[in-house]
Tab-separated table of C-alpha atoms in Angstrom:
chain	number	residue	atom	x	y	z
E	1	MET	CA	0.337	-0.185	0.041
E	2	ALA	CA	1.415	3.581	-1.373
E	3	GLU	CA	2.027	6.011	1.683
E	4	VAL	CA	-1.745	6.564	3.378
E	5	ARG	CA	-1.667	11.025	5.063
E	6	LEU	CA	-3.636	10.776	7.892
E	7	SER	CA	-4.414	14.078	9.112
E	8	PRO	CA	-5.642	14.452	13.387
E	9	THR	CA	-9.327	14.675	11.827
E	10	SER	CA	-8.399	10.975	10.436
E	11	TYR	CA	-7.212	9.744	13.297
E	12	VAL	CA	-10.492	11.371	15.403
E	13	VAL	CA	-12.559	9.299	13.156
E	14	LEU	CA	-10.649	6.319	13.966
E	15	GLY	CA	-10.343	6.581	17.335
E	16	MET	CA	-14.064	6.969	18.047
E	17	ILE	CA	-15.105	4.371	15.946
E	18	ALA	CA	-12.247	2.245	17.796
E	19	LEU	CA	-14.277	3.471	21.202
E	20	ARG	CA	-17.382	3.748	20.210
E	21	GLY	CA	-17.762	0.678	17.862
E	22	PRO	CA	-19.412	0.992	14.099
E	23	SER	CA	-21.191	4.354	13.939
E	24	THR	CA	-22.594	6.677	11.080
E	25	PRO	CA	-20.986	10.135	10.669
E	26	TYR	CA	-24.015	11.981	12.598
E	27	ASP	CA	-23.079	9.315	15.530
E	28	LEU	CA	-19.268	10.615	15.219
E	29	LYS	CA	-20.747	14.499	15.281
E	30	ARG	CA	-22.539	13.441	18.801
E	31	GLY	CA	-19.248	11.731	19.976
E	32	VAL	CA	-17.097	14.390	19.280
E	33	ALA	CA	-19.260	16.443	20.458
E	34	HIS	CA	-19.354	15.006	24.236
E	35	SER	CA	-15.638	14.206	24.278
E	36	VAL	CA	-13.069	15.518	21.977
E	37	GLY	CA	-14.886	18.205	20.851
E	38	TYR	CA	-14.145	20.222	24.208
E	39	PHE	CA	-10.096	20.411	23.165
E	40	TRP	CA	-9.861	19.930	19.652
E	41	ASN	CA	-11.957	22.126	17.278
E	42	PHE	CA	-12.062	21.249	13.635
E	43	PRO	CA	-15.038	21.605	11.486
E	44	HIS	CA	-17.539	18.925	11.603
E	45	ALA	CA	-18.193	18.691	7.746
E	46	GLN	CA	-14.957	16.880	8.215
E	47	LEU	CA	-16.858	13.895	10.015
E	48	TYR	CA	-19.014	13.420	6.815
E	49	SER	CA	-16.295	13.378	4.857
E	50	GLU	CA	-13.294	11.869	6.117
E	51	PRO	CA	-15.132	8.067	7.107
E	52	GLU	CA	-15.512	7.828	3.347
E	53	ARG	CA	-11.862	9.068	2.375
E	54	LEU	CA	-10.897	6.350	5.012
E	55	ALA	CA	-13.215	3.648	3.883
E	56	ALA	CA	-11.513	4.235	0.632
E	57	LEU	CA	-8.254	3.692	1.773
E	58	GLY	CA	-9.373	0.170	3.468
E	59	LEU	CA	-9.101	1.568	7.118
E	60	LEU	CA	-12.787	1.591	7.406
E	61	ALA	CA	-15.749	-0.623	6.349
E	62	LEU	CA	-18.297	0.638	5.076
E	63	SER	CA	-22.326	-0.781	4.950
E	64	ALA	CA	-24.922	1.661	3.775
E	65	GLU	CA	-28.738	0.745	3.859
E	66	ASP	CA	-30.614	0.012	0.765
E	67	SER	CA	-33.412	1.642	1.617
E	68	GLY	CA	-34.860	4.359	3.990
E	69	ARG	CA	-32.775	6.540	5.569
E	70	ARG	CA	-29.744	4.964	3.663
E	71	ARG	CA	-27.171	5.762	6.575
E	72	LYS	CA	-23.540	4.703	6.300
E	73	THR	CA	-22.527	2.672	8.860
E	74	TYR	CA	-18.208	2.566	9.409
E	75	SER	CA	-16.430	0.108	11.410
E	76	LEU	CA	-12.610	-0.212	12.101
E	77	THR	CA	-10.851	-2.732	9.607
E	78	THR	CA	-7.740	-4.239	10.557
E	79	ALA	CA	-5.737	-1.907	8.625
E	80	GLY	CA	-7.473	0.873	10.040
E	81	ARG	CA	-6.961	-0.446	13.673
E	82	GLU	CA	-2.936	-1.240	13.448
E	83	ALA	CA	-3.360	2.599	11.779
E	84	LEU	CA	-4.588	3.738	15.080
E	85	ARG	CA	-2.371	2.053	16.883
E	86	THR	CA	0.894	3.001	14.956
E	87	TRP	CA	-0.261	6.047	15.707
E	88	LEU	CA	-0.892	6.213	19.278
E	89	ALA	CA	2.511	4.210	19.619
E	90	SER	CA	4.701	7.117	17.975
E	91	PRO	CA	6.227	9.941	19.554
E	92	THR	CA	4.558	13.637	19.599
E	93	GLU	CA	7.192	16.074	17.844
E	94	GLU	CA	4.691	18.538	17.937
E	95	HIS	CA	4.497	21.262	20.521
E	96	PHE	CA	1.472	21.961	21.949
E	97	GLU	CA	-0.308	24.160	20.441
E	98	MET	CA	-3.398	26.428	22.011
E	99	ARG	CA	-5.698	28.930	19.299
E	100	ASP	CA	-7.314	31.157	22.109
E	101	ILE	CA	-8.734	34.371	20.480
E	102	ALA	CA	-8.445	35.927	24.125
E	103	GLU	CA	-4.900	35.412	24.095
E	104	LEU	CA	-4.568	36.880	20.395
E	105	LYS	CA	-6.508	39.894	21.754
E	106	LEU	CA	-4.581	40.187	24.766
E	107	PHE	CA	-1.079	40.426	22.422
E	108	PHE	CA	-2.507	43.087	20.609
E	109	ASN	CA	-4.058	44.922	23.537
E	110	GLU	CA	-1.793	48.295	23.300
E	111	ALA	CA	-3.853	48.941	20.124
E	112	GLY	CA	-6.806	49.018	21.502
E	113	GLU	CA	-8.308	50.824	25.332
E	114	PRO	CA	-7.057	49.831	28.652
E	115	GLU	CA	-10.427	48.577	29.896
E	116	ASP	CA	-10.665	46.223	26.953
E	117	VAL	CA	-8.286	44.051	28.626
E	118	ALA	CA	-10.131	44.245	32.166
E	119	ALA	CA	-13.560	43.587	30.469
E	120	LEU	CA	-11.360	40.706	28.580
E	121	ALA	CA	-10.108	39.511	31.354
E	122	ARG	CA	-13.821	39.166	33.661
E	123	ASP	CA	-14.939	37.825	30.089
E	124	GLN	CA	-12.435	35.113	30.413
E	125	ILE	CA	-12.737	34.378	34.411
E	126	ARG	CA	-16.798	33.906	33.436
E	127	GLN	CA	-16.071	31.233	30.501
E	128	HIS	CA	-13.295	29.522	32.739
E	129	GLU	CA	-15.276	28.777	35.656
E	130	ASP	CA	-18.262	27.595	33.130
E	131	ARG	CA	-15.892	25.161	31.942
E	132	ILE	CA	-14.400	24.124	34.870
E	133	ALA	CA	-18.239	23.632	36.131
E	134	VAL	CA	-18.722	21.818	32.765
E	135	TYR	CA	-15.653	19.620	33.535
E	136	GLU	CA	-15.976	18.727	37.013
E	137	ASP	CA	-19.363	17.778	36.378
E	138	MET	CA	-18.105	15.096	33.933
E	139	ALA	CA	-15.935	13.771	36.314
E	140	GLU	CA	-18.275	13.539	39.081
E	141	ARG	CA	-20.919	11.599	36.631
E	142	PHE	CA	-18.245	9.343	35.032
E	143	GLY	CA	-15.104	9.788	37.336
E	144	ASP	CA	-15.980	6.156	39.268
E	145	ASP	CA	-16.701	3.987	35.868
E	146	PRO	CA	-13.815	1.833	35.946
E	147	SER	CA	-14.143	1.451	31.921
E	148	LEU	CA	-13.499	5.166	31.472
E	149	ARG	CA	-10.516	5.580	33.810
E	150	PRO	CA	-8.422	6.044	30.433
E	151	ARG	CA	-10.598	9.007	29.209
E	152	MET	CA	-10.937	10.828	32.832
E	153	LEU	CA	-6.665	11.356	32.279
E	154	THR	CA	-7.956	13.707	29.645
E	155	LEU	CA	-10.566	15.577	31.677
E	156	GLU	CA	-7.933	15.600	34.308
E	157	LEU	CA	-5.614	17.335	31.966
E	158	GLY	CA	-8.545	19.404	30.470
E	159	LEU	CA	-9.051	20.786	34.662
E	160	GLU	CA	-5.492	21.723	35.230
E	161	MET	CA	-5.387	23.657	32.053
E	162	GLU	CA	-8.665	25.626	32.572
E	163	HIS	CA	-7.452	26.120	36.171
E	164	ALA	CA	-4.190	27.864	35.024
E	165	ALA	CA	-6.047	30.059	32.879
E	166	LEU	CA	-8.094	31.052	35.429
E	167	ARG	CA	-5.219	31.856	37.836
E	168	PHE	CA	-3.815	33.702	34.692
E	169	TRP	CA	-7.119	35.768	34.163
E	170	THR	CA	-7.723	36.140	37.658
E	171	ALA	CA	-4.322	37.745	38.579
E	172	LEU	CA	-4.685	40.001	35.470
E	173	GLU	CA	-8.213	41.074	36.557
E	174	ALA	CA	-6.516	41.967	39.917
E	175	GLY	CA	-3.733	43.738	38.756
E	176	ASP	CA	-1.560	41.121	40.731
E	177	LEU	CA	0.604	39.149	37.851
E	178	THR	CA	3.601	39.412	39.916
E	179	ALA	CA	1.863	37.069	42.862
E	180	LEU	CA	1.075	34.754	39.648
E	181	GLN	CA	5.076	34.931	38.739
E	182	GLU	CA	6.405	34.503	42.402
E	183	SER	CA	4.092	31.453	42.773
E	184	ARG	CA	5.345	29.941	39.465
E	185	ARG	CA	8.751	30.176	40.880
E	186	GLY	CA	8.038	28.973	43.854
E	187	ARG	CA	6.450	25.753	42.299
E	188	GLY	CA	9.631	25.646	39.811
E	189	ALA	CA	12.025	25.665	43.196
E	190	VAL	CA	9.947	23.244	44.826
E	191	ARG	CA	10.628	20.634	41.532
E	192	SER	CA	14.277	21.279	41.730
E	193	GLN	CA	14.952	20.456	45.344
E	194	SER	CA	13.398	17.033	44.222
């Protein structure tokens, strides 16, 4: 087989089908919305086109209804499972990427009005508090289910990132970035002693 180029969306599709079992594009859209969609943003229209491409590559098997709604259901092939496992086992060379509109606005803040930064901080505090509440609710509802423990690792990372962002925006709004910086230096000193 010639070298197949798979994108992160390809792996989202393969991974969702690996976790959920045979799925229609609509099933994938719903599954993504309640899981990786919280931290991996991409056009959901790709969830309708990418399975077809992966089926053409032999990574998914297609089963289509002959009548009625003529739904297409995709399942993982042996080659698809192997491609997913190879990707999961390979090192990740790409550095963490964050595409945050608030951070972009903060970068250009001197071109705006000083009160824009305070308003941005207040809005970000609210958004991060809301997302933390959503994540904590998920942890409470699903955290005791042993079958979901592997997925809860991602939720823990999400909570840490949300709390870090909340600490930053709260310090910025309070005009006390110095305390945040000192706290960070203190954590670094503790790490270097261990």
